[in-house]
Amino acid sequence: MAFSEKVREAYQQDLESIREGGIFKEERIICAPQSSEIEVEFPVGSGRKKVINMCANNYLGLSSHPDVIEAARQGLDHRGYGMSSVRFICGTQDIHKELEAKLTRFLGTEDTILFPSCMDANAGVFEAVLGEQDVMIADRLVHASIVDGMRLCKAQTDNYKHSDMGHLEEKLQFHQKARFRMIITDGSFSMDGDLAKLDKIVELAEKYNAMVFLDDSHATGFIGKTGRGTHEHCGVMGKIDIITTTLGKALGGASGGCVSGRKELVEMCRQKARPYLFSNTIPPVVVSGANRVLDIISRTTERRDKLERNTAFWRKGLTDAGFIIKEGETPIVPVMLFNAKLSQDMAKALYEEGIYAVGFFFPVVPKGQARIRTQLSASHEQHHLEKALDAFIKAGRKFDILHKTKQEIVDKYGL
Amino acid sequence: MSELKKIILDYVKKEYLEEGDDTEITNTTPLISGGIVDSFSMVSLKLFLEAKYNISIPDAKATPKAFDSVDNIANLLQKEFNIQ
């Protein structure tokens, strides 16, 4: 038997060290469709509890929207359950091409290719479009999937301090001898909720002859006046060479992602991107649902406008109550607690009050930057947010952190 | 050797600390295991050293352990490239 007791013990020790490191992840069991109000079983085996969900990426509240569900059902009826094929053999249906065309129009690009997920898009895109003579210069806080994709690519890697345009310029100067330079950034950074300075990045890209790559997974559908994303918000539509984004967050939340941008770069992905070439096509049911999502958000900004109002209410409510939050304008609102244990205790206290939010600490965020990350949704109604705010204030009082400076919180709880 | 360490230390402070960050970094401060530099950011230090001394550090030698402190990096450069 290859999996001997010795091997088993070694894995058990590894798992134990993950637990001791405080980074052992446990799943919470949701016994309801994704929504602002859900039933959760946590810990596993305990009773179900009704809670307000403040940690989903369901920004536009479309994950369980009746029109999307109906469209998905029609997709199932008319185009079947699975395709049993990669895209280029016999896995491309008319609805896949329809979705790619809709994404291209929505994002304002030249062409789009679907991937099974944005993780796959990021894992495959760099290797498909860059080679040994090129350099990738990334913001240091880009998503883990980008880091993985860069590691799979033979181009040289470099990075710059988060959103530090002076540092980026130094790096662009340093790499002028490379054949191609590509600046790589997230649009909305998922842990801090801040937006990339995309207008400045485009300016530098033009000055130093670099391409721009944008992962807009936490922005597509709601950032910008009509929800096109960070490039719309920063006034640089049409100037981003590659946009990757996901269907797994605001755009219905099921699964799937894409690379959208210059048609030659998209075509390179069709020819060379390994996650596209070697994994199954997105199932018809998901594609049909996503097509309806694109129809909804192309027709009206109602949902992103409501999300904007919810975000403004939530940010003001927390600030007025005396919490320290990360400034910004996105629906990702981190409540800063600095101390890892405090972030876990606070999340627990909130859960007891019927609010579901998750505490993050090192190594997910830098040391001494522990927080509870809250995320707003267009499916939150005013009464949800008022109840959540009351619970935060109650928990804040319990731990005596309201109207306190960072130093006062650190003095009380440590870093 | 002390000149080499000073060059590395100055670069590390400039490259990895944010403006106003007064974290004290010495030649023995754990950079990677201490959370100051992550494995993704480490690459810029490697690029800097390669450009500065016109060398190519093999990936197998540029391990997180070898880059975990200014002392470790200086030792690596001395041993592999005879840089003092």
Short mmCIF file of C-alpha atoms in Angstrom, two decimals:
data_model
loop_
_atom_site.label_atom_id
_atom_site.label_comp_id
_atom_site.label_asym_id
_atom_site.label_seq_id
_atom_site.Cartn_x
_atom_site.Cartn_y
_atom_site.Cartn_z
CA MET A 1 0.00 0.00 0.00
CA ALA A 2 1.57 3.25 -1.16
CA PHE A 3 -0.36 5.37 1.31
CA SER A 4 1.42 3.90 4.34
CA GLU A 5 0.94 4.91 7.96
CA LYS A 6 4.16 6.91 7.70
CA VAL A 7 2.80 8.87 4.75
CA ARG A 8 -0.53 9.39 6.51
CA GLU A 9 1.24 10.70 9.63
CA ALA A 10 3.27 13.12 7.54
CA TYR A 11 0.09 14.60 6.04
CA GLN A 12 -1.57 14.70 9.44
CA GLN A 13 1.39 16.69 10.77
CA ASP A 14 1.13 19.11 7.84
CA LEU A 15 -2.56 19.61 8.53
CA GLU A 16 -1.86 20.10 12.23
CA SER A 17 0.69 22.81 11.46
CA ILE A 18 -1.93 24.57 9.30
CA ARG A 19 -4.34 24.43 12.26
CA GLU A 20 -1.65 25.71 14.64
CA GLY A 21 -0.90 28.53 12.22
CA GLY A 22 -4.52 29.61 12.54
CA ILE A 23 -5.16 29.35 8.80
CA PHE A 24 -7.17 26.13 8.68
CA LYS A 25 -10.20 26.82 6.51
CA GLU A 26 -13.57 25.35 7.42
CA GLU A 27 -16.60 25.42 5.19
CA ARG A 28 -19.84 26.93 6.38
CA ILE A 29 -22.79 25.00 5.03
CA ILE A 30 -25.39 27.24 3.40
CA CYS A 31 -28.82 25.61 3.24
CA ALA A 32 -30.51 28.12 0.93
CA PRO A 33 -30.01 29.85 -2.42
CA GLN A 34 -27.36 32.58 -2.38
CA SER A 35 -28.95 35.77 -1.12
CA SER A 36 -28.79 38.51 1.49
CA GLU A 37 -30.66 36.28 3.91
CA ILE A 38 -29.40 32.73 4.16
CA GLU A 39 -29.56 29.74 6.47
CA VAL A 40 -26.17 28.60 7.67
CA GLU A 41 -25.06 25.47 9.47
CA PHE A 42 -21.86 26.30 11.32
CA PRO A 43 -20.11 24.51 12.80
CA VAL A 44 -21.13 21.51 10.72
CA GLY A 45 -23.67 19.45 12.67
CA SER A 46 -25.06 22.41 14.60
CA GLY A 47 -28.55 23.74 13.94
CA ARG A 48 -29.38 25.99 11.03
CA LYS A 49 -29.30 29.70 11.71
CA LYS A 50 -30.87 32.51 9.68
CA VAL A 51 -28.33 35.24 9.07
CA ILE A 52 -27.80 38.33 6.95
CA ASN A 53 -25.04 37.65 4.49
CA MET A 54 -22.36 40.35 4.44
CA CYS A 55 -19.60 38.38 2.74
CA ALA A 56 -20.82 37.25 -0.69
CA ASN A 57 -19.51 38.50 -4.02
CA ASN A 58 -23.15 38.71 -5.08
CA TYR A 59 -22.72 42.46 -5.72
CA LEU A 60 -25.69 42.91 -8.05
CA GLY A 61 -27.92 40.40 -6.29
CA LEU A 62 -28.29 38.38 -9.49
CA SER A 63 -27.17 35.01 -8.12
CA SER A 64 -30.75 33.94 -7.46
CA HIS A 65 -32.63 36.42 -9.64
CA PRO A 66 -35.81 34.81 -11.07
CA ASP A 67 -35.08 35.98 -14.65
CA VAL A 68 -31.59 34.49 -14.50
CA ILE A 69 -32.89 31.23 -13.07
CA GLU A 70 -35.56 31.08 -15.79
CA ALA A 71 -32.96 31.71 -18.51
CA ALA A 72 -30.74 29.00 -17.04
CA ARG A 73 -33.69 26.61 -17.06
CA GLN A 74 -34.36 27.40 -20.72
CA GLY A 75 -30.69 26.79 -21.47
CA LEU A 76 -30.97 23.41 -19.83
CA ASP A 77 -34.10 22.57 -21.84
CA HIS A 78 -32.83 23.79 -25.21
CA ARG A 79 -29.07 23.22 -25.11
CA GLY A 80 -28.72 20.38 -22.61
CA TYR A 81 -26.73 19.76 -19.44
CA GLY A 82 -23.15 19.20 -20.57
CA MET A 83 -21.08 19.28 -23.73
CA SER A 84 -18.56 16.54 -22.94
CA SER A 85 -15.94 18.44 -24.89
CA VAL A 86 -13.44 21.24 -24.85
CA ARG A 87 -14.43 24.32 -26.87
CA PHE A 88 -12.46 23.63 -30.04
CA ILE A 89 -13.56 20.03 -30.62
CA CYS A 90 -17.34 20.01 -30.22
CA GLY A 91 -17.94 22.24 -27.20
CA THR A 92 -18.89 25.58 -28.77
CA GLN A 93 -22.60 26.32 -29.06
CA ASP A 94 -24.32 29.37 -30.49
CA ILE A 95 -24.96 30.59 -26.94
CA HIS A 96 -21.22 30.57 -26.14
CA LYS A 97 -20.53 32.84 -29.11
CA GLU A 98 -23.51 35.01 -28.10
CA LEU A 99 -22.10 35.44 -24.59
CA GLU A 100 -18.62 36.30 -25.90
CA ALA A 101 -20.12 38.95 -28.18
CA LYS A 102 -22.19 40.42 -25.33
CA LEU A 103 -19.16 40.60 -23.05
CA THR A 104 -17.15 42.31 -25.80
CA ARG A 105 -19.86 44.95 -26.22
CA PHE A 106 -20.31 45.43 -22.48
CA LEU A 107 -16.60 45.79 -21.73
CA GLY A 108 -15.94 47.92 -24.81
CA THR A 109 -13.19 45.68 -26.18
CA GLU A 110 -12.40 44.03 -29.53
CA ASP A 111 -13.01 40.36 -28.74
CA THR A 112 -13.61 37.92 -25.86
CA ILE A 113 -12.84 34.30 -25.07
CA LEU A 114 -14.59 32.37 -22.29
CA PHE A 115 -12.67 30.28 -19.75
CA PRO A 116 -14.03 27.82 -17.16
CA SER A 117 -13.18 30.44 -14.50
CA CYS A 118 -11.26 33.69 -14.14
CA MET A 119 -8.69 31.67 -12.19
CA ASP A 120 -8.21 29.70 -15.43
CA ALA A 121 -8.17 32.86 -17.54
CA ASN A 122 -5.40 34.32 -15.38
CA ALA A 123 -3.54 31.02 -15.29
CA GLY A 124 -3.50 30.79 -19.08
CA VAL A 125 -3.34 34.27 -20.52
CA PHE A 126 0.25 35.32 -19.78
CA GLU A 127 1.84 32.17 -21.14
CA ALA A 128 -0.27 32.53 -24.28
CA VAL A 129 0.72 36.10 -25.11
CA LEU A 130 4.20 36.69 -23.65
CA GLY A 131 7.58 35.04 -24.07
CA GLU A 132 11.11 35.04 -22.71
CA GLN A 133 12.02 38.44 -24.14
CA ASP A 134 9.11 40.15 -22.37
CA VAL A 135 8.52 41.43 -18.86
CA MET A 136 5.43 41.44 -16.62
CA ILE A 137 5.30 44.21 -14.03
CA ALA A 138 2.56 43.60 -11.48
CA ASP A 139 1.08 45.50 -8.56
CA ARG A 140 2.15 43.64 -5.40
CA LEU A 141 -1.43 43.08 -4.29
CA VAL A 142 -2.76 41.39 -7.43
CA HIS A 143 -4.94 38.33 -6.97
CA ALA A 144 -3.29 34.96 -6.32
CA SER A 145 -4.49 33.60 -9.67
CA ILE A 146 -2.45 36.27 -11.46
CA VAL A 147 0.63 35.36 -9.45
CA ASP A 148 0.12 31.72 -10.47
CA GLY A 149 -0.37 32.69 -14.13
CA MET A 150 2.79 34.76 -14.08
CA ARG A 151 4.71 31.82 -12.63
CA LEU A 152 3.58 29.67 -15.56
CA CYS A 153 4.86 32.21 -18.08
CA LYS A 154 8.47 32.40 -19.28
CA ALA A 155 8.54 36.21 -19.39
CA GLN A 156 10.54 38.01 -16.73
CA THR A 157 8.60 38.98 -13.60
CA ASP A 158 8.78 42.18 -11.61
CA ASN A 159 6.42 44.08 -9.36
CA TYR A 160 5.76 47.49 -7.84
CA LYS A 161 4.51 48.73 -4.49
CA HIS A 162 0.74 48.71 -4.30
CA SER A 163 -0.66 51.57 -6.42
CA ASP A 164 2.68 53.43 -6.25
CA MET A 165 2.93 55.10 -9.64
CA GLY A 166 6.44 56.45 -8.96
CA HIS A 167 7.65 52.94 -8.26
CA LEU A 168 5.89 51.62 -11.38
CA GLU A 169 7.60 54.29 -13.47
CA GLU A 170 11.01 53.26 -12.09
CA LYS A 171 10.27 49.67 -13.05
CA LEU A 172 9.16 50.64 -16.55
CA GLN A 173 12.41 52.59 -17.00
CA PHE A 174 14.42 49.64 -15.66
CA HIS A 175 12.85 47.27 -18.20
CA GLN A 176 13.07 49.37 -21.37
CA LYS A 177 15.24 46.75 -23.07
CA ALA A 178 12.56 44.06 -22.96
CA ARG A 179 10.65 43.31 -26.19
CA PHE A 180 7.20 43.89 -24.62
CA ARG A 181 6.28 45.29 -21.22
CA MET A 182 2.95 44.46 -19.60
CA ILE A 183 1.63 46.32 -16.55
CA ILE A 184 -0.60 44.02 -14.52
CA THR A 185 -3.16 45.17 -12.00
CA ASP A 186 -6.48 44.33 -10.39
CA GLY A 187 -9.20 46.93 -10.95
CA SER A 188 -10.70 46.70 -7.49
CA PHE A 189 -8.41 45.07 -4.94
CA SER A 190 -10.33 42.38 -3.13
CA MET A 191 -8.93 42.73 0.37
CA ASP A 192 -8.77 46.55 0.69
CA GLY A 193 -11.57 47.48 -1.70
CA ASP A 194 -9.53 50.27 -3.29
CA LEU A 195 -9.42 50.96 -7.02
CA ALA A 196 -6.36 50.92 -9.27
CA LYS A 197 -5.20 54.30 -10.57
CA LEU A 198 -5.94 53.10 -14.05
CA ASP A 199 -5.83 56.52 -15.71
CA LYS A 200 -2.27 57.04 -14.42
CA ILE A 201 -1.32 53.48 -15.36
CA VAL A 202 -2.51 54.05 -18.93
CA GLU A 203 -0.55 57.32 -19.02
CA LEU A 204 2.63 55.51 -17.96
CA ALA A 205 1.91 52.67 -20.38
CA GLU A 206 1.72 55.13 -23.25
CA LYS A 207 4.88 56.94 -22.10
CA TYR A 208 6.93 53.76 -21.75
CA ASN A 209 5.33 51.70 -24.48
CA ALA A 210 3.73 49.02 -22.31
CA MET A 211 0.54 46.99 -22.55
CA VAL A 212 -2.00 47.10 -19.72
CA PHE A 213 -3.61 44.02 -18.15
CA LEU A 214 -6.60 44.47 -15.85
CA ASP A 215 -8.35 41.86 -13.72
CA ASP A 216 -11.72 43.46 -13.09
CA SER A 217 -13.41 40.57 -11.30
CA HIS A 218 -14.43 42.72 -8.33
CA ALA A 219 -15.66 45.58 -10.56
CA THR A 220 -17.37 44.29 -13.71
CA GLY A 221 -21.07 45.05 -13.57
CA PHE A 222 -21.02 47.83 -11.00
CA ILE A 223 -17.93 50.09 -11.01
CA GLY A 224 -18.25 53.03 -13.40
CA LYS A 225 -21.38 55.01 -14.24
CA THR A 226 -22.86 52.17 -16.29
CA GLY A 227 -21.06 49.36 -14.50
CA ARG A 228 -18.55 48.57 -17.24
CA GLY A 229 -15.75 48.42 -14.72
CA THR A 230 -12.68 50.24 -13.47
CA HIS A 231 -11.72 51.34 -16.98
CA GLU A 232 -15.04 53.17 -17.29
CA HIS A 233 -14.63 54.69 -13.81
CA CYS A 234 -11.16 55.99 -14.72
CA GLY A 235 -12.12 57.21 -18.20
CA VAL A 236 -9.88 54.80 -20.12
CA MET A 237 -12.38 52.58 -21.94
CA GLY A 238 -10.77 51.17 -25.08
CA LYS A 239 -7.25 51.70 -23.73
CA ILE A 240 -6.88 48.47 -21.78
CA ASP A 241 -5.22 45.73 -23.82
CA ILE A 242 -6.41 42.75 -21.75
CA ILE A 243 -9.29 42.57 -19.29
CA THR A 244 -9.96 39.37 -17.40
CA THR A 245 -13.11 39.07 -15.40
CA THR A 246 -15.43 36.54 -13.84
CA LEU A 247 -19.01 35.40 -14.19
CA GLY A 248 -18.68 34.08 -10.65
CA LYS A 249 -19.29 37.32 -8.74
CA ALA A 250 -21.60 40.16 -9.85
CA LEU A 251 -22.52 38.54 -13.16
CA GLY A 252 -24.79 35.85 -11.74
CA GLY A 253 -22.17 34.24 -9.53
CA ALA A 254 -22.27 30.74 -11.05
CA SER A 255 -18.88 30.15 -12.65
CA GLY A 256 -16.83 31.03 -15.69
CA GLY A 257 -14.49 33.81 -16.67
CA CYS A 258 -13.04 35.44 -19.73
CA VAL A 259 -10.17 37.23 -21.41
CA SER A 260 -11.41 40.27 -23.31
CA GLY A 261 -9.30 42.76 -25.21
CA ARG A 262 -7.23 43.22 -28.37
CA LYS A 263 -8.40 40.69 -30.93
CA GLU A 264 -4.90 39.36 -31.63
CA LEU A 265 -4.30 38.70 -27.93
CA VAL A 266 -7.66 36.96 -27.59
CA GLU A 267 -6.87 34.85 -30.66
CA MET A 268 -3.51 33.90 -29.10
CA CYS A 269 -5.47 32.61 -26.11
CA ARG A 270 -7.70 30.53 -28.42
CA GLN A 271 -4.60 28.99 -29.94
CA LYS A 272 -2.36 28.60 -26.89
CA ALA A 273 -4.03 29.09 -23.50
CA ARG A 274 -3.88 25.71 -21.82
CA PRO A 275 -6.87 26.02 -19.44
CA TYR A 276 -8.99 26.91 -22.51
CA LEU A 277 -7.56 24.11 -24.62
CA PHE A 278 -7.64 21.36 -22.03
CA SER A 279 -10.71 21.88 -19.88
CA ASN A 280 -14.39 21.54 -20.61
CA THR A 281 -16.56 24.24 -22.05
CA ILE A 282 -18.78 26.21 -19.67
CA PRO A 283 -22.07 24.26 -19.40
CA PRO A 284 -25.06 25.57 -21.40
CA VAL A 285 -27.10 26.18 -18.26
CA VAL A 286 -24.50 28.65 -16.93
CA VAL A 287 -23.99 30.31 -20.32
CA SER A 288 -27.73 30.88 -20.72
CA GLY A 289 -27.99 32.41 -17.26
CA ALA A 290 -24.98 34.67 -17.94
CA ASN A 291 -26.47 35.79 -21.26
CA ARG A 292 -29.56 36.97 -19.39
CA VAL A 293 -27.38 38.72 -16.80
CA LEU A 294 -25.66 40.67 -19.58
CA ASP A 295 -29.08 41.62 -20.99
CA ILE A 296 -30.20 42.90 -17.60
CA ILE A 297 -27.13 44.98 -16.81
CA SER A 298 -26.86 46.32 -20.38
CA ARG A 299 -30.47 47.50 -20.28
CA THR A 300 -30.51 49.28 -16.91
CA THR A 301 -28.15 50.56 -14.22
CA GLU A 302 -30.84 50.14 -11.58
CA ARG A 303 -29.01 47.40 -9.68
CA ARG A 304 -25.55 49.02 -9.68
CA ASP A 305 -27.21 52.30 -8.61
CA LYS A 306 -28.87 50.55 -5.67
CA LEU A 307 -25.56 48.93 -4.77
CA GLU A 308 -23.94 52.37 -4.81
CA ARG A 309 -26.59 53.71 -2.44
CA ASN A 310 -26.21 50.68 -0.14
CA THR A 311 -22.45 51.15 -0.14
CA ALA A 312 -22.71 54.84 0.74
CA PHE A 313 -25.15 54.07 3.60
CA TRP A 314 -22.94 51.28 4.97
CA ARG A 315 -19.67 53.23 4.78
CA LYS A 316 -21.24 56.27 6.47
CA GLY A 317 -22.98 54.14 9.10
CA LEU A 318 -19.79 52.35 10.13
CA THR A 319 -17.74 55.56 10.12
CA ASP A 320 -20.31 57.49 12.18
CA ALA A 321 -20.49 54.57 14.63
CA GLY A 322 -16.75 54.93 15.26
CA PHE A 323 -15.25 52.04 13.32
CA ILE A 324 -12.04 52.38 11.34
CA ILE A 325 -12.76 51.34 7.78
CA LYS A 326 -10.60 51.35 4.66
CA GLU A 327 -11.57 54.48 2.78
CA GLY A 328 -12.92 54.04 -0.70
CA GLU A 329 -16.00 53.85 -2.84
CA THR A 330 -16.38 50.17 -3.64
CA PRO A 331 -18.84 47.73 -2.00
CA ILE A 332 -15.87 45.96 -0.39
CA VAL A 333 -15.68 47.60 3.02
CA PRO A 334 -12.99 46.29 5.39
CA VAL A 335 -13.56 47.03 9.07
CA MET A 336 -10.07 47.30 10.54
CA LEU A 337 -9.35 45.47 13.80
CA PHE A 338 -5.56 44.95 13.38
CA ASN A 339 -5.39 42.03 15.84
CA ALA A 340 -6.00 38.53 14.39
CA LYS A 341 -7.82 37.10 17.41
CA LEU A 342 -10.00 40.18 17.72
CA SER A 343 -11.08 39.74 14.08
CA GLN A 344 -12.15 36.16 14.82
CA ASP A 345 -13.89 37.06 18.10
CA MET A 346 -15.70 39.93 16.43
CA ALA A 347 -16.89 37.68 13.56
CA LYS A 348 -18.17 35.20 16.13
CA ALA A 349 -20.02 37.90 18.07
CA LEU A 350 -21.60 39.13 14.83
CA TYR A 351 -22.69 35.61 13.91
CA GLU A 352 -24.40 35.30 17.28
CA GLU A 353 -26.29 38.47 16.37
CA GLY A 354 -27.36 36.98 13.04
CA ILE A 355 -24.75 38.64 10.83
CA TYR A 356 -22.48 36.54 8.67
CA ALA A 357 -19.10 38.20 8.00
CA VAL A 358 -15.60 36.77 7.95
CA GLY A 359 -12.44 37.92 9.72
CA PHE A 360 -9.18 37.92 7.73
CA PHE A 361 -5.68 38.00 9.12
CA PHE A 362 -2.07 37.17 8.17
CA PRO A 363 -1.11 35.63 5.77
CA VAL A 364 -4.28 36.52 3.83
CA VAL A 365 -3.65 40.18 4.70
CA PRO A 366 -0.38 41.74 5.99
CA LYS A 367 0.59 41.25 9.63
CA GLY A 368 -1.16 43.69 11.95
CA GLN A 369 -3.86 44.39 9.34
CA ALA A 370 -6.53 41.94 10.52
CA ARG A 371 -10.03 42.96 9.58
CA ILE A 372 -13.59 41.91 8.93
CA ARG A 373 -14.31 42.29 5.24
CA THR A 374 -17.89 43.27 4.56
CA GLN A 375 -19.39 43.22 1.08
CA LEU A 376 -22.54 44.95 -0.04
CA SER A 377 -25.11 43.69 -2.48
CA ALA A 378 -27.97 45.20 -4.46
CA SER A 379 -30.09 42.50 -2.83
CA HIS A 380 -29.57 44.09 0.60
CA GLU A 381 -32.62 46.05 1.66
CA GLN A 382 -32.45 48.96 4.06
CA HIS A 383 -33.69 46.81 6.96
CA HIS A 384 -30.86 44.29 6.36
CA LEU A 385 -28.24 47.01 6.56
CA GLU A 386 -29.81 48.63 9.62
CA LYS A 387 -29.87 45.29 11.43
CA ALA A 388 -26.28 44.58 10.40
CA LEU A 389 -25.18 48.02 11.56
CA ASP A 390 -26.88 47.55 14.93
CA ALA A 391 -25.08 44.23 15.33
CA PHE A 392 -21.72 45.78 14.45
CA ILE A 393 -22.28 48.57 16.96
CA LYS A 394 -23.26 46.07 19.67
CA ALA A 395 -20.15 43.98 18.97
CA GLY A 396 -18.02 47.13 18.75
CA ARG A 397 -19.19 48.19 22.19
CA LYS A 398 -18.59 44.70 23.57
CA PHE A 399 -14.94 44.87 22.49
CA ASP A 400 -14.67 48.59 23.27
CA ILE A 401 -13.26 49.58 19.89
CA LEU A 402 -15.67 52.34 18.85
CA HIS A 403 -14.23 55.82 18.35
CA LYS A 404 -10.78 54.47 19.14
CA THR A 405 -7.62 55.15 17.17
CA LYS A 406 -5.61 52.35 15.64
CA GLN A 407 -3.01 52.83 18.37
CA GLU A 408 -5.63 52.53 21.11
CA ILE A 409 -6.95 49.29 19.63
CA VAL A 410 -3.41 47.93 19.23
CA ASP A 411 -2.54 48.94 22.81
CA LYS A 412 -5.58 47.03 24.06
CA TYR A 413 -5.33 43.89 21.91
CA GLY A 414 -1.82 43.85 20.48
CA LEU A 415 -0.89 43.42 16.82
CA MET B 1 31.35 42.66 2.62
CA SER B 2 30.03 45.52 4.73
CA GLU B 3 29.67 47.67 1.59
CA LEU B 4 27.76 44.85 -0.11
CA LYS B 5 25.47 44.48 2.90
CA LYS B 6 24.85 48.21 2.98
CA ILE B 7 23.84 48.20 -0.70
CA ILE B 8 21.44 45.31 -0.12
CA LEU B 9 20.01 46.82 3.06
CA ASP B 10 19.44 50.21 1.43
CA TYR B 11 17.68 48.57 -1.49
CA VAL B 12 15.48 46.42 0.74
CA LYS B 13 14.35 49.45 2.74
CA LYS B 14 13.62 51.48 -0.37
CA GLU B 15 11.96 48.65 -2.26
CA TYR B 16 9.81 47.07 0.43
CA LEU B 17 8.93 49.65 3.06
CA GLU B 18 6.11 52.08 2.42
CA GLU B 19 6.73 55.78 2.92
CA GLY B 20 6.53 56.54 6.64
CA ASP B 21 6.98 52.89 7.62
CA ASP B 22 9.55 52.95 10.40
CA THR B 23 10.00 49.18 10.68
CA GLU B 24 13.59 48.58 11.73
CA ILE B 25 15.49 46.33 9.34
CA THR B 26 19.01 45.12 10.13
CA ASN B 27 21.34 42.65 8.44
CA THR B 28 19.79 39.80 10.41
CA THR B 29 16.09 40.76 10.18
CA PRO B 30 14.09 37.85 8.70
CA LEU B 31 12.73 39.33 5.48
CA ILE B 32 10.58 36.55 4.05
CA SER B 33 9.77 34.48 7.14
CA GLY B 34 9.23 37.80 8.94
CA GLY B 35 6.56 38.90 6.48
CA ILE B 36 8.46 41.97 5.16
CA VAL B 37 9.04 40.50 1.71
CA ASP B 38 6.80 37.82 0.19
CA SER B 39 7.94 35.26 -2.32
CA PHE B 40 6.22 37.18 -5.14
CA SER B 41 7.96 40.46 -4.29
CA MET B 42 11.34 38.80 -3.76
CA VAL B 43 11.93 38.73 -7.50
CA SER B 44 12.65 42.46 -7.70
CA LEU B 45 15.53 42.04 -5.23
CA LYS B 46 16.96 39.28 -7.40
CA LEU B 47 16.62 41.45 -10.52
CA PHE B 48 18.33 44.36 -8.76
CA LEU B 49 21.30 42.25 -7.69
CA GLU B 50 21.65 40.70 -11.14
CA ALA B 51 21.65 44.11 -12.82
CA LYS B 52 23.91 45.73 -10.23
CA TYR B 53 26.61 43.03 -10.35
CA ASN B 54 26.03 41.78 -13.87
CA ILE B 55 25.36 38.23 -12.70
CA SER B 56 22.65 35.64 -13.17
CA ILE B 57 21.47 33.98 -9.97
CA PRO B 58 20.08 30.51 -10.79
CA ASP B 59 16.51 29.99 -9.55
CA ALA B 60 17.69 26.96 -7.59
CA LYS B 61 19.99 29.22 -5.57
CA ALA B 62 17.49 32.06 -5.14
CA THR B 63 15.51 30.26 -2.48
CA PRO B 64 13.38 31.97 0.18
CA LYS B 65 15.94 30.77 2.73
CA ALA B 66 18.90 32.25 0.82
CA PHE B 67 17.03 35.56 0.55
CA ASP B 68 15.69 35.62 4.09
CA SER B 69 18.11 38.24 5.44
CA VAL B 70 20.69 40.71 4.23
CA ASP B 71 23.38 38.47 5.78
CA ASN B 72 22.08 35.42 3.90
CA ILE B 73 21.98 37.28 0.59
CA ALA B 74 25.48 38.68 1.07
CA ASN B 75 26.75 35.17 1.89
CA LEU B 76 25.14 33.80 -1.26
CA LEU B 77 26.72 36.48 -3.44
CA GLN B 78 30.11 35.99 -1.83
CA LYS B 79 30.02 32.21 -2.13
CA GLU B 80 28.59 31.97 -5.64
CA PHE B 81 30.06 35.05 -7.31
CA ASN B 82 32.89 36.13 -5.02
CA ILE B 83 31.32 39.55 -4.53
CA GLN B 84 32.61 41.26 -1.41
#
